[in-house]
C-alpha positions as protocol buffer text, in pm:
chain_id: "A"
residue {
  index: 1
  type: MET
  ca { x: -608 y: -2291 z: 2226 }
}
residue {
  index: 2
  type: LEU
  ca { x: -728 y: -2083 z: 1928 }
}
residue {
  index: 3
  type: LYS
  ca { x: -630 y: -1746 z: 2075 }
}
residue {
  index: 4
  type: PRO
  ca { x: -254 y: -1814 z: 2086 }
}
residue {
  index: 5
  type: LEU
  ca { x: -270 y: -1947 z: 1728 }
}
residue {
  index: 6
  type: ALA
  ca { x: -466 y: -1642 z: 1611 }
}
residue {
  index: 7
  type: LEU
  ca { x: -211 y: -1415 z: 1774 }
}
residue {
  index: 8
  type: SER
  ca { x: 82 y: -1607 z: 1623 }
}
residue {
  index: 9
  type: LEU
  ca { x: -65 y: -1586 z: 1273 }
}
residue {
  index: 10
  type: ALA
  ca { x: -145 y: -1219 z: 1311 }
}
residue {
  index: 11
  type: LEU
  ca { x: 216 y: -1156 z: 1411 }
}
residue {
  index: 12
  type: ALA
  ca { x: 341 y: -1370 z: 1123 }
}
residue {
  index: 13
  type: LEU
  ca { x: 130 y: -1176 z: 872 }
}
residue {
  index: 14
  type: ALA
  ca { x: 259 y: -850 z: 1016 }
}
residue {
  index: 15
  type: ALA
  ca { x: 616 y: -976 z: 993 }
}
residue {
  index: 16
  type: VAL
  ca { x: 598 y: -1024 z: 616 }
}
residue {
  index: 17
  type: ALA
  ca { x: 472 y: -669 z: 557 }
}
residue {
  index: 18
  type: PRO
  ca { x: 724 y: -437 z: 383 }
}
residue {
  index: 19
  type: ALA
  ca { x: 998 y: -338 z: 628 }
}
residue {
  index: 20
  type: ALA
  ca { x: 1027 y: 24 z: 509 }
}
residue {
  index: 21
  type: LEU
  ca { x: 662 y: 107 z: 577 }
}
residue {
  index: 22
  type: ALA
  ca { x: 521 y: 300 z: 870 }
}
residue {
  index: 23
  type: GLN
  ca { x: 193 y: 121 z: 943 }
}
residue {
  index: 24
  type: ALA
  ca { x: -153 y: 178 z: 1087 }
}
residue {
  index: 25
  type: PRO
  ca { x: -468 y: -57 z: 1090 }
}
residue {
  index: 26
  type: ALA
  ca { x: -671 y: -192 z: 777 }
}
residue {
  index: 27
  type: PRO
  ca { x: -1037 y: -293 z: 609 }
}
residue {
  index: 28
  type: LYS
  ca { x: -1202 y: -485 z: 294 }
}
residue {
  index: 29
  type: ALA
  ca { x: -1218 y: -580 z: -81 }
}
residue {
  index: 30
  type: ALA
  ca { x: -1465 y: -736 z: -323 }
}
residue {
  index: 31
  type: ALA
  ca { x: -1510 y: -1114 z: -357 }
}
residue {
  index: 32
  type: ALA
  ca { x: -1672 y: -1350 z: -611 }
}
residue {
  index: 33
  type: ALA
  ca { x: -1930 y: -1608 z: -500 }
}
residue {
  index: 34
  type: PRO
  ca { x: -1729 y: -1887 z: -332 }
}
residue {
  index: 35
  type: THR
  ca { x: -1762 y: -2258 z: -405 }
}
residue {
  index: 36
  type: ALA
  ca { x: -1863 y: -2491 z: -121 }
}
residue {
  index: 37
  type: THR
  ca { x: -1497 y: -2586 z: -65 }
}
residue {
  index: 38
  type: GLU
  ca { x: -1385 y: -2224 z: -61 }
}
residue {
  index: 39
  type: ALA
  ca { x: -1661 y: -2128 z: 183 }
}
residue {
  index: 40
  type: ARG
  ca { x: -1564 y: -2414 z: 413 }
}
residue {
  index: 41
  type: ILE
  ca { x: -1197 y: -2311 z: 402 }
}
residue {
  index: 42
  type: ALA
  ca { x: -1288 y: -1949 z: 474 }
}
residue {
  index: 43
  type: GLU
  ca { x: -1495 y: -2049 z: 777 }
}
residue {
  index: 44
  type: ALA
  ca { x: -1219 y: -2274 z: 913 }
}
residue {
  index: 45
  type: VAL
  ca { x: -946 y: -2012 z: 868 }
}
residue {
  index: 46
  type: GLU
  ca { x: -1159 y: -1742 z: 1030 }
}
residue {
  index: 47
  type: LYS
  ca { x: -1203 y: -1964 z: 1337 }
}
residue {
  index: 48
  type: LEU
  ca { x: -829 y: -2031 z: 1355 }
}
residue {
  index: 49
  type: VAL
  ca { x: -705 y: -1680 z: 1290 }
}
residue {
  index: 50
  type: GLY
  ca { x: -988 y: -1470 z: 1432 }
}
residue {
  index: 51
  type: ARG
  ca { x: -996 y: -1239 z: 1129 }
}
residue {
  index: 52
  type: LYS
  ca { x: -1240 y: -1190 z: 842 }
}
residue {
  index: 53
  type: VAL
  ca { x: -1150 y: -1379 z: 522 }
}
residue {
  index: 54
  type: GLU
  ca { x: -1234 y: -1183 z: 209 }
}
residue {
  index: 55
  type: SER
  ca { x: -1175 y: -1447 z: -56 }
}
residue {
  index: 56
  type: VAL
  ca { x: -1048 y: -1801 z: -107 }
}
residue {
  index: 57
  type: THR
  ca { x: -908 y: -1903 z: -447 }
}
residue {
  index: 58
  type: LYS
  ca { x: -737 y: -2217 z: -576 }
}
residue {
  index: 59
  type: ALA
  ca { x: -367 y: -2136 z: -607 }
}
residue {
  index: 60
  type: PRO
  ca { x: -188 y: -2249 z: -928 }
}
residue {
  index: 61
  type: PHE
  ca { x: 66 y: -2460 z: -737 }
}
residue {
  index: 62
  type: LEU
  ca { x: 91 y: -2757 z: -499 }
}
residue {
  index: 63
  type: GLY
  ca { x: -288 y: -2798 z: -474 }
}
residue {
  index: 64
  type: LEU
  ca { x: -302 y: -2515 z: -220 }
}
residue {
  index: 65
  type: TYR
  ca { x: -567 y: -2247 z: -169 }
}
residue {
  index: 66
  type: GLU
  ca { x: -495 y: -1876 z: -149 }
}
residue {
  index: 67
  type: VAL
  ca { x: -670 y: -1704 z: 143 }
}
residue {
  index: 68
  type: TYR
  ca { x: -695 y: -1325 z: 108 }
}
residue {
  index: 69
  type: MET
  ca { x: -750 y: -1128 z: 427 }
}
residue {
  index: 70
  type: GLY
  ca { x: -651 y: -789 z: 563 }
}
residue {
  index: 71
  type: GLY
  ca { x: -478 y: -696 z: 238 }
}
residue {
  index: 72
  type: ASP
  ca { x: -245 y: -998 z: 257 }
}
residue {
  index: 73
  type: ILE
  ca { x: -238 y: -1365 z: 154 }
}
residue {
  index: 74
  type: LEU
  ca { x: -177 y: -1690 z: 336 }
}
residue {
  index: 75
  type: TYR
  ca { x: -200 y: -2041 z: 191 }
}
residue {
  index: 76
  type: THR
  ca { x: -367 y: -2360 z: 312 }
}
residue {
  index: 77
  type: ASP
  ca { x: -452 y: -2710 z: 196 }
}
residue {
  index: 78
  type: GLU
  ca { x: -807 y: -2823 z: 118 }
}
residue {
  index: 79
  type: LYS
  ca { x: -859 y: -2963 z: 469 }
}
residue {
  index: 80
  type: VAL
  ca { x: -699 y: -2663 z: 642 }
}
residue {
  index: 81
  type: ASN
  ca { x: -448 y: -2889 z: 814 }
}
residue {
  index: 82
  type: TYR
  ca { x: -169 y: -2642 z: 744 }
}
residue {
  index: 83
  type: LEU
  ca { x: -144 y: -2263 z: 716 }
}
residue {
  index: 84
  type: LEU
  ca { x: 152 y: -2118 z: 527 }
}
residue {
  index: 85
  type: VAL
  ca { x: 255 y: -1753 z: 569 }
}
residue {
  index: 86
  type: GLY
  ca { x: 524 y: -1589 z: 355 }
}
residue {
  index: 87
  type: ASP
  ca { x: 647 y: -1545 z: 1 }
}
residue {
  index: 88
  type: VAL
  ca { x: 624 y: -1815 z: -267 }
}
residue {
  index: 89
  type: TYR
  ca { x: 874 y: -1810 z: -554 }
}
residue {
  index: 90
  type: ASP
  ca { x: 856 y: -1974 z: -896 }
}
residue {
  index: 91
  type: ALA
  ca { x: 1208 y: -2118 z: -914 }
}
residue {
  index: 92
  type: LYS
  ca { x: 1155 y: -2254 z: -1269 }
}
residue {
  index: 93
  type: SER
  ca { x: 1182 y: -1911 z: -1431 }
}
residue {
  index: 94
  type: ALA
  ca { x: 1524 y: -1770 z: -1524 }
}
residue {
  index: 95
  type: GLN
  ca { x: 1470 y: -1494 z: -1270 }
}
residue {
  index: 96
  type: PRO
  ca { x: 1275 y: -1639 z: -972 }
}
residue {
  index: 97
  type: ARG
  ca { x: 930 y: -1474 z: -954 }
}
residue {
  index: 98
  type: ASN
  ca { x: 758 y: -1386 z: -629 }
}
residue {
  index: 99
  type: LEU
  ca { x: 413 y: -1533 z: -700 }
}
residue {
  index: 100
  type: LYS
  ca { x: 257 y: -1393 z: -385 }
}
residue {
  index: 101
  type: GLU
  ca { x: 381 y: -1042 z: -462 }
}
residue {
  index: 102
  type: GLU
  ca { x: 246 y: -1062 z: -819 }
}
residue {
  index: 103
  type: ARG
  ca { x: -93 y: -1180 z: -695 }
}
residue {
  index: 104
  type: LEU
  ca { x: -115 y: -910 z: -429 }
}
residue {
  index: 105
  type: ALA
  ca { x: -35 y: -647 z: -692 }
}
residue {
  index: 106
  type: LYS
  ca { x: -349 y: -755 z: -880 }
}
residue {
  index: 107
  type: LEU
  ca { x: -570 y: -788 z: -572 }
}
residue {
  index: 108
  type: ASN
  ca { x: -464 y: -450 z: -435 }
}
residue {
  index: 109
  type: ALA
  ca { x: -452 y: -258 z: -765 }
}
residue {
  index: 110
  type: VAL
  ca { x: -609 y: 90 z: -772 }
}
residue {
  index: 111
  type: LYS
  ca { x: -764 y: 255 z: -1081 }
}
residue {
  index: 112
  type: PHE
  ca { x: -553 y: 571 z: -1109 }
}
residue {
  index: 113
  type: ALA
  ca { x: -826 y: 760 z: -1295 }
}
residue {
  index: 114
  type: ASP
  ca { x: -1055 y: 716 z: -994 }
}
residue {
  index: 115
  type: LEU
  ca { x: -819 y: 894 z: -754 }
}
residue {
  index: 116
  type: PRO
  ca { x: -950 y: 1239 z: -649 }
}
residue {
  index: 117
  type: LEU
  ca { x: -637 y: 1432 z: -741 }
}
residue {
  index: 118
  type: ASP
  ca { x: -792 y: 1757 z: -616 }
}
residue {
  index: 119
  type: GLN
  ca { x: -731 y: 1617 z: -265 }
}
residue {
  index: 120
  type: ALA
  ca { x: -356 y: 1618 z: -331 }
}
residue {
  index: 121
  type: PHE
  ca { x: -102 y: 1884 z: -421 }
}
residue {
  index: 122
  type: LYS
  ca { x: 148 y: 1842 z: -704 }
}
residue {
  index: 123
  type: ILE
  ca { x: 525 y: 1834 z: -720 }
}
residue {
  index: 124
  type: VAL
  ca { x: 627 y: 1853 z: -1087 }
}
residue {
  index: 125
  type: LYS
  ca { x: 970 y: 1754 z: -1215 }
}
residue {
  index: 126
  type: GLY
  ca { x: 1070 y: 1825 z: -1575 }
}
residue {
  index: 127
  type: SER
  ca { x: 784 y: 1769 z: -1819 }
}
residue {
  index: 128
  type: GLY
  ca { x: 576 y: 1596 z: -1550 }
}
residue {
  index: 129
  type: LYS
  ca { x: 438 y: 1358 z: -1815 }
}
residue {
  index: 130
  type: ARG
  ca { x: 467 y: 1051 z: -1592 }
}
residue {
  index: 131
  type: GLN
  ca { x: 246 y: 1040 z: -1285 }
}
residue {
  index: 132
  type: LEU
  ca { x: 229 y: 875 z: -948 }
}
residue {
  index: 133
  type: ALA
  ca { x: 20 y: 922 z: -635 }
}
residue {
  index: 134
  type: TYR
  ca { x: 202 y: 931 z: -303 }
}
residue {
  index: 135
  type: PHE
  ca { x: 35 y: 880 z: 37 }
}
residue {
  index: 136
  type: SER
  ca { x: 254 y: 1025 z: 309 }
}
residue {
  index: 137
  type: ASP
  ca { x: 256 y: 1120 z: 677 }
}
residue {
  index: 138
  type: PRO
  ca { x: 476 y: 1417 z: 773 }
}
residue {
  index: 139
  type: ASN
  ca { x: 617 y: 1220 z: 1069 }
}
residue {
  index: 140
  type: CYS
  ca { x: 700 y: 909 z: 864 }
}
residue {
  index: 141
  type: PRO
  ca { x: 1076 y: 839 z: 858 }
}
residue {
  index: 142
  type: TYR
  ca { x: 1045 y: 615 z: 552 }
}
residue {
  index: 143
  type: CYS
  ca { x: 864 y: 895 z: 366 }
}
residue {
  index: 144
  type: LYS
  ca { x: 1161 y: 1123 z: 434 }
}
residue {
  index: 145
  type: ARG
  ca { x: 1384 y: 851 z: 292 }
}
residue {
  index: 146
  type: ILE
  ca { x: 1177 y: 815 z: -25 }
}
residue {
  index: 147
  type: GLU
  ca { x: 1168 y: 1194 z: -72 }
}
residue {
  index: 148
  type: LYS
  ca { x: 1545 y: 1177 z: -124 }
}
residue {
  index: 149
  type: GLU
  ca { x: 1487 y: 915 z: -395 }
}
residue {
  index: 150
  type: PHE
  ca { x: 1229 y: 1140 z: -562 }
}
residue {
  index: 151
  type: ALA
  ca { x: 1501 y: 1405 z: -598 }
}
residue {
  index: 152
  type: SER
  ca { x: 1667 y: 1200 z: -875 }
}
residue {
  index: 153
  type: LEU
  ca { x: 1346 y: 1134 z: -1073 }
}
residue {
  index: 154
  type: ASN
  ca { x: 1278 y: 1324 z: -1395 }
}
residue {
  index: 155
  type: ASP
  ca { x: 966 y: 1407 z: -1598 }
}
residue {
  index: 156
  type: VAL
  ca { x: 723 y: 1304 z: -1326 }
}
residue {
  index: 157
  type: THR
  ca { x: 429 y: 1459 z: -1144 }
}
residue {
  index: 158
  type: VAL
  ca { x: 400 y: 1342 z: -785 }
}
residue {
  index: 159
  type: HIS
  ca { x: 49 y: 1386 z: -643 }
}
residue {
  index: 160
  type: VAL
  ca { x: 98 y: 1411 z: -268 }
}
residue {
  index: 161
  type: PHE
  ca { x: -196 y: 1285 z: -60 }
}
residue {
  index: 162
  type: MET
  ca { x: -129 y: 1386 z: 298 }
}
residue {
  index: 163
  type: TYR
  ca { x: -230 y: 1087 z: 508 }
}
residue {
  index: 164
  type: PRO
  ca { x: -168 y: 1163 z: 879 }
}
residue {
  index: 165
  type: ILE
  ca { x: -201 y: 829 z: 1055 }
}
residue {
  index: 166
  type: LEU
  ca { x: 111 y: 797 z: 1268 }
}
residue {
  index: 167
  type: SER
  ca { x: 134 y: 1062 z: 1539 }
}
residue {
  index: 168
  type: ALA
  ca { x: -86 y: 1302 z: 1732 }
}
residue {
  index: 169
  type: ASP
  ca { x: 61 y: 1606 z: 1554 }
}
residue {
  index: 170
  type: SER
  ca { x: 66 y: 1452 z: 1204 }
}
residue {
  index: 171
  type: ALA
  ca { x: -271 y: 1609 z: 1121 }
}
residue {
  index: 172
  type: ALA
  ca { x: -163 y: 1953 z: 1246 }
}
residue {
  index: 173
  type: LYS
  ca { x: 152 y: 1946 z: 1032 }
}
residue {
  index: 174
  type: SER
  ca { x: -48 y: 1825 z: 730 }
}
residue {
  index: 175
  type: LYS
  ca { x: -301 y: 2106 z: 771 }
}
residue {
  index: 176
  type: ALA
  ca { x: -24 y: 2364 z: 804 }
}
residue {
  index: 177
  type: VAL
  ca { x: 130 y: 2244 z: 477 }
}
residue {
  index: 178
  type: TRP
  ca { x: -205 y: 2248 z: 294 }
}
residue {
  index: 179
  type: CYS
  ca { x: -280 y: 2601 z: 414 }
}
residue {
  index: 180
  type: ALA
  ca { x: 67 y: 2733 z: 320 }
}
residue {
  index: 181
  type: PRO
  ca { x: 94 y: 2975 z: 24 }
}
residue {
  index: 182
  type: ASP
  ca { x: 319 y: 2728 z: -160 }
}
residue {
  index: 183
  type: ARG
  ca { x: 228 y: 2372 z: -58 }
}
residue {
  index: 184
  type: ALA
  ca { x: 506 y: 2200 z: -252 }
}
residue {
  index: 185
  type: LYS
  ca { x: 771 y: 2427 z: -99 }
}
residue {
  index: 186
  type: ALA
  ca { x: 626 y: 2392 z: 253 }
}
residue {
  index: 187
  type: TRP
  ca { x: 624 y: 2013 z: 214 }
}
residue {
  index: 188
  type: ASN
  ca { x: 977 y: 1999 z: 79 }
}
residue {
  index: 189
  type: ASP
  ca { x: 1106 y: 2223 z: 359 }
}
residue {
  index: 190
  type: LEU
  ca { x: 939 y: 1998 z: 617 }
}
residue {
  index: 191
  type: MET
  ca { x: 1040 y: 1661 z: 476 }
}
residue {
  index: 192
  type: MET
  ca { x: 1389 y: 1742 z: 346 }
}
residue {
  index: 193
  type: ASN
  ca { x: 1504 y: 2014 z: 586 }
}
residue {
  index: 194
  type: GLY
  ca { x: 1293 y: 1960 z: 899 }
}
residue {
  index: 195
  type: VAL
  ca { x: 1152 y: 2314 z: 877 }
}
residue {
  index: 196
  type: GLU
  ca { x: 787 y: 2315 z: 987 }
}
residue {
  index: 197
  type: PRO
  ca { x: 544 y: 2556 z: 819 }
}
residue {
  index: 198
  type: LYS
  ca { x: 434 y: 2846 z: 1034 }
}
residue {
  index: 199
  type: ALA
  ca { x: 120 y: 2762 z: 1230 }
}
residue {
  index: 200
  type: GLY
  ca { x: -176 y: 2996 z: 1233 }
}
residue {
  index: 201
  type: ALA
  ca { x: -303 y: 2988 z: 875 }
}
residue {
  index: 202
  type: THR
  ca { x: -642 y: 2820 z: 851 }
}
residue {
  index: 203
  type: CYS
  ca { x: -826 y: 2685 z: 549 }
}
residue {
  index: 204
  type: ASP
  ca { x: -1043 y: 2394 z: 440 }
}
residue {
  index: 205
  type: THR
  ca { x: -834 y: 2079 z: 395 }
}
residue {
  index: 206
  type: PRO
  ca { x: -892 y: 1737 z: 236 }
}
residue {
  index: 207
  type: ILE
  ca { x: -734 y: 1553 z: 531 }
}
residue {
  index: 208
  type: GLU
  ca { x: -1051 y: 1373 z: 647 }
}
residue {
  index: 209
  type: LYS
  ca { x: -1136 y: 1279 z: 288 }
}
residue {
  index: 210
  type: ASN
  ca { x: -784 y: 1143 z: 242 }
}
residue {
  index: 211
  type: LEU
  ca { x: -817 y: 929 z: 554 }
}
residue {
  index: 212
  type: ALA
  ca { x: -1145 y: 788 z: 418 }
}
residue {
  index: 213
  type: LEU
  ca { x: -980 y: 731 z: 79 }
}
residue {
  index: 214
  type: GLY
  ca { x: -696 y: 542 z: 241 }
}
residue {
  index: 215
  type: GLN
  ca { x: -941 y: 320 z: 426 }
}
residue {
  index: 216
  type: LYS
  ca { x: -1127 y: 253 z: 100 }
}
residue {
  index: 217
  type: TYR
  ca { x: -807 y: 147 z: -77 }
}
residue {
  index: 218
  type: ARG
  ca { x: -659 y: -35 z: 224 }
}
residue {
  index: 219
  type: ILE
  ca { x: -361 y: 193 z: 260 }
}
residue {
  index: 220
  type: THR
  ca { x: -234 y: 81 z: 597 }
}
residue {
  index: 221
  type: GLY
  ca { x: 105 y: 251 z: 605 }
}
residue {
  index: 222
  type: THR
  ca { x: 323 y: 521 z: 458 }
}
residue {
  index: 223
  type: PRO
  ca { x: 479 y: 576 z: 217 }
}
residue {
  index: 224
  type: THR
  ca { x: 249 y: 412 z: -38 }
}
residue {
  index: 225
  type: LEU
  ca { x: 291 y: 488 z: -409 }
}
residue {
  index: 226
  type: ILE
  ca { x: 26 y: 424 z: -674 }
}
residue {
  index: 227
  type: PHE
  ca { x: 123 y: 424 z: -1042 }
}
residue {
  index: 228
  type: GLU
  ca { x: -88 y: 499 z: -1350 }
}
residue {
  index: 229
  type: ASN
  ca { x: -138 y: 130 z: -1431 }
}
residue {
  index: 230
  type: GLY
  ca { x: -280 y: 64 z: -1083 }
}
residue {
  index: 231
  type: THR
  ca { x: 34 y: -89 z: -935 }
}
residue {
  index: 232
  type: ARG
  ca { x: 95 y: 5 z: -575 }
}
residue {
  index: 233
  type: LEU
  ca { x: 427 y: 9 z: -396 }
}
residue {
  index: 234
  type: PRO
  ca { x: 414 y: 9 z: -16 }
}
residue {
  index: 235
  type: GLY
  ca { x: 725 y: 123 z: 165 }
}
residue {
  index: 236
  type: ALA
  ca { x: 1040 y: 313 z: 74 }
}
residue {
  index: 237
  type: ALA
  ca { x: 1217 y: 206 z: -245 }
}
residue {
  index: 238
  type: PRO
  ca { x: 1526 y: 318 z: -440 }
}
residue {
  index: 239
  type: ALA
  ca { x: 1489 y: 556 z: -733 }
}
residue {
  index: 240
  type: ASP
  ca { x: 1579 y: 289 z: -990 }
}
residue {
  index: 241
  type: LYS
  ca { x: 1287 y: 72 z: -879 }
}
residue {
  index: 242
  type: ILE
  ca { x: 1047 y: 369 z: -884 }
}
residue {
  index: 243
  type: ASN
  ca { x: 1175 y: 464 z: -1232 }
}
residue {
  index: 244
  type: GLN
  ca { x: 1117 y: 108 z: -1356 }
}
residue {
  index: 245
  type: LEU
  ca { x: 761 y: 107 z: -1222 }
}
residue {
  index: 246
  type: LEU
  ca { x: 699 y: 447 z: -1385 }
}
residue {
  index: 247
  type: ALA
  ca { x: 828 y: 306 z: -1716 }
}
residue {
  index: 248
  type: ASP
  ca { x: 606 y: -2 z: -1682 }
}
residue {
  index: 249
  type: ALA
  ca { x: 305 y: 217 z: -1602 }
}
residue {
  index: 250
  type: SER
  ca { x: 363 y: 430 z: -1913 }
}
residue {
  index: 251
  type: LYS
  ca { x: 312 y: 117 z: -2127 }
}
residue {
  index: 252
  type: LYS
  ca { x: -45 y: 70 z: -1995 }
}
């Protein structure tokens, strides 16, 4: 009886993930000491869903509780009679706010200064004064889409963390790019023009470290962007949205 429910909820959680994101599996975040009610809810949800609950917090609406697990949120009542999966909007504001999205942005935020930028290569546009980190797989179709959006950005430094999680040859292509004389050019040729770097060159690469870094920060798909204020953006997005997030990050 529980197994079909667990499967249904797992599929439902997967269904609300960003559409323009090539995905691979996920792990865990920090949690404060739970109250007795929160601990009871966590135990009940874990039995129903078959996945580890990382935190339970009282939501600021409808008397519900927010259950954080696997990098996502579902909602339940105090007695765990109902489980709600999906976005929640504040319709009272002039522009409806996605409360779940705002909360996830805080829960999944990354301290930009802690990123090991030596494990990435740089693509600099204009002054390069604005910065973002970009986790990408060379076989990711959504990454190729977002690369076209990057073309219209100005005054930004893109730190490219090669994150080969999708295909058997993703790692080989990533290593070939890293070992190329001009990494930025080799990457651009591959992602924009479909021209693979010549195989044969060997060197030490940060690929394994990047995979561990992605696990640490729960990066489960590509592309994933991280901005200077800690905001992360999973999935492909238009240039105007990326520009807005860069502007917001510069106000940090």
